[in-house]
mmCIF file of C-alpha atoms in Angstrom:
data_model
loop_
_atom_site.group_PDB
_atom_site.id
_atom_site.type_symbol
_atom_site.label_atom_id
_atom_site.label_comp_id
_atom_site.label_asym_id
_atom_site.label_seq_id
_atom_site.Cartn_x
_atom_site.Cartn_y
_atom_site.Cartn_z
ATOM 1 C CA MET A 1 98.111 100.681 94.555
ATOM 2 C CA ASP A 2 96.794 97.569 96.558
ATOM 3 C CA PHE A 3 93.690 95.892 95.251
ATOM 4 C CA ARG A 4 91.302 97.569 97.738
ATOM 5 C CA ASP A 5 92.240 101.183 96.222
ATOM 6 C CA GLN A 6 91.884 99.990 92.509
ATOM 7 C CA ILE A 7 88.453 98.835 93.321
ATOM 8 C CA ASN A 8 87.342 102.140 94.898
ATOM 9 C CA GLN A 9 88.952 103.727 92.010
ATOM 10 C CA LEU A 10 86.864 101.641 90.082
ATOM 11 C CA SER A 11 83.662 102.262 91.494
ATOM 12 C CA ASN A 12 84.252 106.045 91.400
ATOM 13 C CA ARG A 13 84.778 105.653 87.713
ATOM 14 C CA VAL A 14 81.401 103.628 87.226
ATOM 15 C CA ASP A 15 79.544 106.456 89.549
ATOM 16 C CA LYS A 16 80.772 109.146 87.210
ATOM 17 C CA LEU A 17 80.520 107.370 83.553
ATOM 18 C CA LYS A 18 77.217 105.359 83.981
ATOM 19 C CA GLU A 19 74.923 107.890 82.833
ATOM 20 C CA ASN A 20 76.714 108.797 79.625
ATOM 21 C CA LEU A 21 77.151 105.175 78.638
ATOM 22 C CA GLN A 22 74.100 104.696 76.019
ATOM 23 C CA THR A 23 75.036 101.149 74.477
ATOM 24 C CA GLU A 24 75.864 97.527 75.694
ATOM 25 C CA GLU A 25 79.387 98.108 74.123
ATOM 26 C CA ALA A 26 80.108 101.296 75.604
ATOM 27 C CA THR A 27 79.413 99.875 78.952
ATOM 28 C CA LYS A 28 81.640 96.856 78.056
ATOM 29 C CA ASN A 29 84.529 99.413 76.985
ATOM 30 C CA ALA A 30 83.721 101.928 79.912
ATOM 31 C CA LEU A 31 82.973 99.544 82.927
ATOM 32 C CA ILE A 32 83.789 95.660 82.297
ATOM 33 C CA MET A 33 87.255 95.881 80.551
ATOM 34 C CA PRO A 34 88.554 98.113 83.131
ATOM 35 C CA PHE A 35 87.071 95.939 85.971
ATOM 36 C CA LEU A 36 89.003 92.811 84.201
ATOM 37 C CA GLN A 37 92.412 94.685 84.124
ATOM 38 C CA SER A 38 91.796 95.523 87.562
ATOM 39 C CA MET A 39 91.404 91.854 88.743
ATOM 40 C CA GLY A 40 94.873 91.409 86.771
ATOM 41 C CA TYR A 41 94.274 89.946 83.440
ATOM 42 C CA ASP A 42 95.246 91.628 80.380
ATOM 43 C CA VAL A 43 92.269 92.529 78.168
ATOM 44 C CA PHE A 44 93.771 93.141 74.939
ATOM 45 C CA ASN A 45 96.001 89.566 75.138
ATOM 46 C CA PRO A 46 93.355 87.059 73.394
ATOM 47 C CA LEU A 47 95.405 84.279 75.314
ATOM 48 C CA GLU A 48 93.908 85.933 78.697
ATOM 49 C CA VAL A 49 90.819 87.620 77.512
ATOM 50 C CA MET A 50 88.739 86.608 74.560
ATOM 51 C CA PRO A 51 85.934 88.760 73.368
ATOM 52 C CA GLU A 52 83.179 86.657 71.533
ATOM 53 C CA PHE A 53 84.371 83.625 72.796
ATOM 54 C CA THR A 54 82.609 80.734 70.529
ATOM 55 C CA CYS A 55 80.479 78.224 72.532
ATOM 56 C CA ASP A 56 79.059 75.584 70.488
ATOM 57 C CA ILE A 57 75.546 74.627 71.873
ATOM 58 C CA GLY A 58 74.087 71.167 70.442
ATOM 59 C CA THR A 59 73.065 71.806 66.959
ATOM 60 C CA LYS A 60 73.722 75.610 67.455
ATOM 61 C CA LYS A 61 77.393 76.606 66.178
ATOM 62 C CA GLY A 62 78.963 79.656 66.483
ATOM 63 C CA GLU A 63 77.129 80.652 69.729
ATOM 64 C CA LYS A 64 79.077 83.546 71.325
ATOM 65 C CA ILE A 65 79.845 84.780 74.845
ATOM 66 C CA ASP A 66 81.118 88.177 75.568
ATOM 67 C CA TYR A 67 84.303 87.076 77.108
ATOM 68 C CA ALA A 68 86.166 84.308 78.259
ATOM 69 C CA VAL A 69 88.693 84.493 80.712
ATOM 70 C CA PHE A 70 91.923 82.020 80.072
ATOM 71 C CA LYS A 71 94.429 80.586 82.375
ATOM 72 C CA ASP A 72 97.211 77.773 81.120
ATOM 73 C CA GLY A 73 95.035 77.446 78.023
ATOM 74 C CA ASP A 74 91.701 77.084 79.450
ATOM 75 C CA PRO A 75 88.784 79.060 79.904
ATOM 76 C CA ILE A 76 88.177 79.990 83.712
ATOM 77 C CA ILE A 77 85.395 82.406 83.813
ATOM 78 C CA LEU A 78 82.639 82.788 81.093
ATOM 79 C CA VAL A 79 81.451 86.586 81.074
ATOM 80 C CA GLU A 80 78.331 87.779 80.027
ATOM 81 C CA CYS A 81 77.548 91.417 79.968
ATOM 82 C CA LYS A 82 74.454 93.635 79.701
ATOM 83 C CA HIS A 83 73.897 97.290 79.540
ATOM 84 C CA TRP A 84 74.311 99.263 82.891
ATOM 85 C CA LYS A 85 70.523 99.781 83.269
ATOM 86 C CA GLN A 86 69.291 95.944 82.378
ATOM 87 C CA ASP A 87 68.026 94.006 85.114
ATOM 88 C CA LEU A 88 70.603 90.888 85.188
ATOM 89 C CA THR A 89 67.775 88.411 86.637
ATOM 90 C CA LEU A 90 66.265 88.423 83.071
ATOM 91 C CA HIS A 91 69.315 86.971 81.309
ATOM 92 C CA ASP A 92 70.638 84.181 83.624
ATOM 93 C CA ASN A 93 69.610 81.512 81.003
ATOM 94 C CA GLN A 94 72.009 82.652 78.574
ATOM 95 C CA LEU A 95 74.731 82.133 80.643
ATOM 96 C CA LEU A 96 73.062 78.742 82.048
ATOM 97 C CA ARG A 97 73.274 77.385 78.376
ATOM 98 C CA TYR A 98 76.882 78.439 77.825
ATOM 99 C CA PHE A 99 77.954 77.194 81.128
ATOM 100 C CA HIS A 100 77.858 73.397 80.600
ATOM 101 C CA VAL A 101 79.541 73.447 77.324
ATOM 102 C CA SER A 102 82.338 74.924 78.538
ATOM 103 C CA LYS A 103 85.199 73.788 80.687
ATOM 104 C CA ALA A 104 85.070 77.043 82.813
ATOM 105 C CA LYS A 105 84.293 76.491 86.327
ATOM 106 C CA PHE A 106 82.672 79.806 86.835
ATOM 107 C CA GLY A 107 80.095 82.227 85.170
ATOM 108 C CA LEU A 108 80.050 85.822 85.338
ATOM 109 C CA LEU A 109 77.151 88.185 84.717
ATOM 110 C CA THR A 110 77.559 91.934 84.790
ATOM 111 C CA ASN A 111 76.172 95.016 83.616
ATOM 112 C CA GLY A 112 78.910 97.058 84.609
ATOM 113 C CA ILE A 113 77.814 97.860 88.070
ATOM 114 C CA MET A 114 76.371 94.361 89.955
ATOM 115 C CA TYR A 115 78.631 91.424 89.331
ATOM 116 C CA LYS A 116 77.077 87.784 89.858
ATOM 117 C CA PHE A 117 79.527 85.249 90.195
ATOM 118 C CA TYR A 118 77.757 81.645 89.246
ATOM 119 C CA THR A 119 79.366 77.799 89.750
ATOM 120 C CA ASP A 120 77.884 74.449 89.820
ATOM 121 C CA LEU A 121 77.621 73.811 93.678
ATOM 122 C CA GLU A 122 74.127 72.014 93.493
ATOM 123 C CA THR A 123 74.577 69.719 90.189
ATOM 124 C CA PRO A 124 78.238 69.288 88.368
ATOM 125 C CA ASN A 125 78.917 70.950 85.082
ATOM 126 C CA LYS A 126 75.397 72.535 85.568
ATOM 127 C CA MET A 127 75.313 75.992 86.567
ATOM 128 C CA ASP A 128 73.454 76.978 89.610
ATOM 129 C CA GLU A 129 70.310 79.544 89.244
ATOM 130 C CA LYS A 130 71.494 81.643 92.057
ATOM 131 C CA PRO A 131 74.909 83.184 92.364
ATOM 132 C CA PHE A 132 77.279 82.553 95.172
ATOM 133 C CA LEU A 133 78.745 85.729 95.128
ATOM 134 C CA GLU A 134 76.860 88.942 94.532
ATOM 135 C CA ILE A 135 78.644 92.525 94.375
ATOM 136 C CA ASN A 136 77.262 95.797 93.602
ATOM 137 C CA LEU A 137 80.753 98.321 92.834
ATOM 138 C CA LEU A 138 78.593 101.155 93.959
ATOM 139 C CA ASP A 139 77.971 99.721 97.460
ATOM 140 C CA ILE A 140 80.803 97.499 97.894
ATOM 141 C CA LYS A 141 81.556 95.612 101.593
ATOM 142 C CA ASN A 142 85.036 95.362 102.948
ATOM 143 C CA ASN A 143 84.401 91.243 102.995
ATOM 144 C CA GLN A 144 82.971 91.389 99.303
ATOM 145 C CA VAL A 145 86.489 92.908 98.310
ATOM 146 C CA GLU A 146 88.385 89.897 100.222
ATOM 147 C CA GLU A 147 86.144 87.552 98.033
ATOM 148 C CA LEU A 148 86.383 89.074 94.834
ATOM 149 C CA LYS A 149 90.422 89.333 95.227
ATOM 150 C CA LYS A 150 90.229 85.663 94.847
ATOM 151 C CA PHE A 151 89.373 85.827 91.307
ATOM 152 C CA HIS A 152 92.490 88.191 90.845
ATOM 153 C CA LYS A 153 95.114 86.610 88.572
ATOM 154 C CA ALA A 154 97.459 86.676 91.079
ATOM 155 C CA TYR A 155 95.364 84.812 93.403
ATOM 156 C CA PHE A 156 93.143 82.416 91.452
ATOM 157 C CA ASP A 157 92.744 79.091 92.823
ATOM 158 C CA VAL A 158 89.609 76.953 91.899
ATOM 159 C CA GLU A 159 89.728 75.126 94.968
ATOM 160 C CA ASN A 160 90.133 77.957 97.342
ATOM 161 C CA ILE A 161 87.182 80.013 95.849
ATOM 162 C CA LEU A 162 85.096 76.829 95.691
ATOM 163 C CA SER A 163 86.048 76.088 99.639
ATOM 164 C CA SER A 164 84.123 79.507 100.272
ATOM 165 C CA ALA A 165 81.480 79.421 97.553
ATOM 166 C CA ASN A 166 78.965 77.047 99.150
ATOM 167 C CA GLU A 167 79.148 78.938 102.729
ATOM 168 C CA LEU A 168 78.716 82.362 100.633
ATOM 169 C CA LYS A 169 75.533 81.203 98.807
ATOM 170 C CA TYR A 170 73.642 79.806 101.721
ATOM 171 C CA THR A 171 74.934 82.977 103.971
ATOM 172 C CA SER A 172 73.563 85.252 100.986
ATOM 173 C CA GLU A 173 70.409 83.858 101.179
ATOM 174 C CA LEU A 174 69.837 83.604 104.851
ATOM 175 C CA LYS A 175 70.917 87.326 105.115
ATOM 176 C CA SER A 176 67.985 87.929 102.308
ATOM 177 C CA ILE A 177 65.441 85.922 104.464
ATOM 178 C CA ILE A 178 66.524 87.536 107.565
ATOM 179 C CA ASN A 179 66.231 90.959 106.214
ATOM 180 C CA LYS A 180 62.648 90.279 105.055
ATOM 181 C CA GLU A 181 61.723 88.763 108.093
ATOM 182 C CA PHE A 182 62.997 91.878 110.035
ATOM 183 C CA SER A 183 61.253 94.658 107.707
ATOM 184 C CA ASN A 184 58.275 92.667 107.278
ATOM 185 C CA PRO A 185 57.867 89.696 109.811
ATOM 186 C CA SER A 186 55.947 86.484 108.748
ATOM 187 C CA PRO A 187 53.373 85.137 111.086
ATOM 188 C CA GLU A 188 55.754 82.152 111.461
ATOM 189 C CA PHE A 189 58.358 84.581 112.723
ATOM 190 C CA VAL A 190 56.367 86.470 115.117
ATOM 191 C CA LYS A 191 54.732 83.484 116.549
ATOM 192 C CA LEU A 192 58.090 81.926 117.284
ATOM 193 C CA PHE A 193 58.756 85.124 119.607
ATOM 194 C CA ALA A 194 55.260 85.630 120.875
ATOM 195 C CA LYS A 195 54.739 81.971 122.380
ATOM 196 C CA GLN A 196 58.151 82.843 124.438
ATOM 197 C CA VAL A 197 56.732 86.001 126.263
ATOM 198 C CA TYR A 198 52.994 85.094 125.926
ATOM 199 C CA GLU A 199 51.483 81.956 127.404
ATOM 200 C CA GLY A 200 48.047 82.097 126.079
ATOM 201 C CA VAL A 201 46.532 81.452 122.609
ATOM 202 C CA ILE A 202 47.949 83.665 120.028
ATOM 203 C CA THR A 203 44.620 84.703 118.118
ATOM 204 C CA ASN A 204 44.416 86.773 115.237
ATOM 205 C CA LYS A 205 44.258 90.097 116.972
ATOM 206 C CA LEU A 206 47.283 89.312 119.194
ATOM 207 C CA LEU A 207 49.050 88.094 116.038
ATOM 208 C CA ASP A 208 48.700 91.699 114.459
ATOM 209 C CA GLN A 209 49.546 93.294 117.878
ATOM 210 C CA PHE A 210 52.752 91.058 118.311
ATOM 211 C CA THR A 211 53.841 91.829 114.686
ATOM 212 C CA THR A 212 54.111 95.537 115.447
ATOM 213 C CA LEU A 213 55.977 94.784 118.688
ATOM 214 C CA VAL A 214 58.354 92.325 116.917
ATOM 215 C CA ARG A 215 58.948 94.869 114.154
ATOM 216 C CA LYS A 216 59.628 97.501 116.897
ATOM 217 C CA SER A 217 62.002 95.549 119.051
ATOM 218 C CA VAL A 218 64.164 94.265 115.896
ATOM 219 C CA SER A 219 64.391 97.966 114.738
ATOM 220 C CA GLY A 220 65.469 99.010 118.394
ATOM 221 C CA LEU A 221 67.601 95.940 118.768
ATOM 222 C CA ILE A 222 69.603 97.460 115.621
ATOM 223 C CA SER A 223 69.563 100.903 116.583
ATOM 224 C CA ASP A 224 71.140 99.797 120.067
ATOM 225 C CA ILE A 225 73.813 97.759 118.094
ATOM 226 C CA ILE A 226 74.934 100.292 115.951
ATOM 227 C CA SER A 227 75.050 102.843 118.592
ATOM 228 C CA ASP A 228 77.085 100.471 120.872
ATOM 229 C CA ARG A 229 79.715 99.952 117.908
ATOM 230 C CA LEU A 230 79.879 103.719 117.206
ATOM 231 C CA LYS A 231 80.361 104.597 120.783
ATOM 232 C CA THR A 232 83.288 101.832 120.420
ATOM 233 C CA ALA A 233 84.748 103.225 117.597
ATOM 234 C CA LEU A 234 84.998 106.417 118.835
ATOM 235 C CA LYS A 235 86.780 105.375 122.247
ATOM 236 C CA THR A 236 89.187 103.318 120.181
ATOM 237 C CA GLU A 237 89.767 106.428 117.960
ATOM 238 C CA THR A 238 90.260 108.957 120.976
ATOM 239 C CA SER A 239 92.231 106.415 122.762
ATOM 240 C CA LYS A 240 95.019 106.659 119.987
ATOM 241 C CA VAL A 241 95.183 110.484 119.864
ATOM 242 C CA GLU A 242 98.050 112.070 122.102
ATOM 243 C CA GLU A 243 96.922 113.413 125.216
ATOM 244 C CA VAL A 244 96.979 116.999 125.584
ATOM 245 C CA THR A 245 98.078 118.848 128.932
ATOM 246 C CA GLU A 246 96.628 121.851 129.885
ATOM 247 C CA GLN A 247 99.634 123.535 129.313
ATOM 248 C CA GLU A 248 99.558 122.483 125.637
ATOM 249 C CA THR A 249 96.267 123.434 125.368
ATOM 250 C CA GLU A 250 97.001 126.996 126.552
ATOM 251 C CA THR A 251 99.628 127.425 124.232
ATOM 252 C CA GLU A 252 97.398 126.063 121.238
ATOM 253 C CA ILE A 253 94.528 128.793 122.112
ATOM 254 C CA ILE A 254 97.078 131.849 121.796
ATOM 255 C CA ASP A 255 98.962 130.333 118.493
ATOM 256 C CA ASN A 256 95.494 130.299 117.140
ATOM 257 C CA LYS A 257 94.760 133.617 118.306
ATOM 258 C CA GLY A 258 91.951 132.818 120.467
ATOM 259 C CA VAL A 259 90.462 129.939 118.764
ATOM 260 C CA ILE A 260 88.993 127.070 120.668
ATOM 261 C CA THR A 261 88.396 123.641 119.750
ATOM 262 C CA THR A 262 85.170 122.469 121.196
ATOM 263 C CA GLU A 263 84.432 118.747 122.270
ATOM 264 C CA GLU A 264 81.777 118.601 119.961
ATOM 265 C CA GLU A 265 84.368 119.742 116.822
ATOM 266 C CA LYS A 266 86.558 116.865 118.192
ATOM 267 C CA GLU A 267 83.939 114.164 118.308
ATOM 268 C CA GLY A 268 83.060 115.139 114.553
ATOM 269 C CA PHE A 269 86.970 114.767 113.976
ATOM 270 C CA MET A 270 86.562 111.284 115.362
ATOM 271 C CA ILE A 271 83.829 110.251 113.327
ATOM 272 C CA ILE A 272 85.390 111.473 110.172
ATOM 273 C CA LYS A 273 88.451 109.674 110.672
ATOM 274 C CA ALA A 274 86.326 106.427 111.635
ATOM 275 C CA ILE A 275 84.565 106.677 108.210
ATOM 276 C CA LEU A 276 88.107 107.398 106.388
ATOM 277 C CA ARG A 277 90.163 104.503 107.749
ATOM 278 C CA GLU A 278 88.308 102.212 105.662
ATOM 279 C CA VAL A 279 90.013 103.715 102.319
ATOM 280 C CA VAL A 280 93.070 105.661 103.742
ATOM 281 C CA ASP A 281 95.584 105.868 106.589
ATOM 282 C CA VAL A 282 94.252 107.834 108.988
ATOM 283 C CA SER A 283 97.344 109.182 110.241
ATOM 284 C CA ARG A 284 97.010 111.268 107.075
ATOM 285 C CA VAL A 285 93.818 113.160 107.962
ATOM 286 C CA ALA A 286 94.457 116.317 110.192
ATOM 287 C CA TYR A 287 92.585 119.568 111.472
ATOM 288 C CA ARG A 288 93.072 123.151 111.471
ATOM 289 C CA ASP A 289 90.623 124.856 113.306
ATOM 290 C CA ALA A 290 89.868 129.002 112.554
ATOM 291 C CA GLN A 291 87.137 131.188 114.306
ATOM 292 C CA SER A 292 84.489 130.231 111.906
ATOM 293 C CA TYR A 293 84.968 126.867 110.908
ATOM 294 C CA PHE A 294 86.927 123.547 111.723
ATOM 295 C CA ALA A 295 88.778 122.248 108.645
ATOM 296 C CA VAL A 296 89.600 118.746 108.119
ATOM 297 C CA LEU A 297 92.557 118.353 105.392
ATOM 298 C CA PHE A 298 94.304 115.643 103.773
ATOM 299 C CA ASP A 299 98.089 115.412 104.675
ATOM 300 C CA ASP A 300 97.403 118.661 106.604
ATOM 301 C CA ASN A 301 97.242 120.467 103.443
ATOM 302 C CA ASN A 302 95.164 123.661 103.167
ATOM 303 C CA ARG A 303 95.019 122.860 99.018
ATOM 304 C CA LYS A 304 93.438 119.396 99.932
ATOM 305 C CA PRO A 305 90.219 119.795 102.109
ATOM 306 C CA ILE A 306 88.049 117.254 102.984
ATOM 307 C CA CYS A 307 85.569 118.980 104.461
ATOM 308 C CA ARG A 308 84.673 121.843 106.880
ATOM 309 C CA LEU A 309 82.339 121.724 110.136
ATOM 310 C CA TYR A 310 80.216 124.646 111.007
ATOM 311 C CA PHE A 311 79.322 124.107 114.679
ATOM 312 C CA ASN A 312 79.642 127.500 116.266
ATOM 313 C CA GLY A 313 76.112 129.144 114.671
ATOM 314 C CA SER A 314 72.928 128.330 115.672
ATOM 315 C CA LYS A 315 72.501 125.879 112.645
ATOM 316 C CA LYS A 316 75.187 123.309 112.341
ATOM 317 C CA TYR A 317 76.156 122.046 109.022
ATOM 318 C CA ILE A 318 79.063 120.130 106.929
ATOM 319 C CA VAL A 319 80.550 121.604 103.860
ATOM 320 C CA THR A 320 81.875 118.705 101.579
ATOM 321 C CA PHE A 321 84.283 118.706 98.669
ATOM 322 C CA ASP A 322 84.582 117.218 95.255
ATOM 323 C CA GLU A 323 87.843 116.659 93.069
ATOM 324 C CA ASN A 324 87.246 120.493 91.743
ATOM 325 C CA LYS A 325 87.439 122.009 94.964
ATOM 326 C CA LYS A 326 83.628 122.579 94.643
ATOM 327 C CA GLU A 327 81.892 123.158 97.865
ATOM 328 C CA THR A 328 78.409 121.229 98.880
ATOM 329 C CA ARG A 329 76.300 122.152 102.154
ATOM 330 C CA HIS A 330 74.640 119.638 104.119
ATOM 331 C CA ASP A 331 72.801 120.923 107.266
ATOM 332 C CA ILE A 332 72.779 118.374 110.308
ATOM 333 C CA GLU A 333 71.175 117.593 113.551
ATOM 334 C CA SER A 334 73.674 115.653 115.423
ATOM 335 C CA LEU A 335 76.550 114.384 114.860
ATOM 336 C CA ASP A 336 75.736 111.002 113.726
ATOM 337 C CA ASP A 337 74.433 112.765 110.873
ATOM 338 C CA ILE A 338 77.964 113.085 109.349
ATOM 339 C CA TYR A 339 77.495 109.449 108.463
ATOM 340 C CA ASN A 340 74.967 110.258 105.797
ATOM 341 C CA TYR A 341 77.889 111.863 103.662
ATOM 342 C CA GLN A 342 80.801 109.290 104.011
ATOM 343 C CA THR A 343 80.455 108.542 100.124
ATOM 344 C CA GLU A 344 81.616 112.190 99.643
ATOM 345 C CA LEU A 345 84.454 112.161 102.369
ATOM 346 C CA LYS A 346 85.542 108.677 101.083
ATOM 347 C CA ASN A 347 85.643 109.848 97.477
ATOM 348 C CA ILE A 348 87.539 113.105 97.924
ATOM 349 C CA ALA A 349 90.111 111.237 100.379
ATOM 350 C CA ILE A 350 90.602 108.351 97.622
ATOM 351 C CA TYR A 351 91.202 111.308 95.244
ATOM 352 C CA TYR A 352 93.778 112.796 96.993
ATOM 353 C CA THR A 353 95.797 109.304 97.737
ATOM 354 C CA ASN A 354 95.506 108.448 93.912
ATOM 355 C CA SER A 355 96.534 112.237 92.813
#
């Protein structure tokens, strides 16, 4: 199992167990220790992972931090843990106190779901107040997996991590600012664009009008970009499918007792493959059409259903499956609505891969 699969498996574990974890200690055992294991560290070897690591702070002796990850006899990562429901921003100062009295170059604040990585980019030996990498295991992005991999025991290199930490820190902050401006444009942001299309004085009334226009324009632009990328992905997937001749199509219809696979069903299948390509080899995703539904299967195995598309009736819907073969129906208005259920589709595909 590669690193990406391990993280996806851990993400599924977090989602299933979190509601049953009532204490911080339970969070550590069920979520955080498995995370450290997935990073290649032996959590039962105190030479690699030391629980309750002592950090003396000035006159305070015996101050402890939850875990210290070691390499070559020195701590490299200090880990401060909280219960999975706790807001981590409330506890940053505690890790700040530990950081400057340790040889560790990185601090990690986590509740088992959110993982915030810190270092000393702004002032040497003083931990930054903002993390350079922040990961939500329930919504982890592909590029974040690659950054997380740098902390794996097999790849850990301080200089390599620091070389990208500065860029990650400011990129993250810029994304946050841009997101705020897109959702709720500030007067300065609105004026920046308004002055490029309107030559007169921007009064308060005009500013209100342009605020609405800018918000609509941003929303429309994002929708266009997403639509274009989806079309490109569908074309790419379609180009990889073997061309079917008219003779082969006729043979398929006869073999399936008159079942006709519609273009809409094929497009739905392409969307599902595009979703699953992030977590599995899509060559393992197949379909079988039937009179009443279009089945998407793992390894072309009827005992491994991924989903079923019901497109032949007046009401279109998709049925997803969990690991116990429990069916869940989701009504859809268009093919794009399939993307609303990508979590369910990915989870069952990952389950089949691991089993």
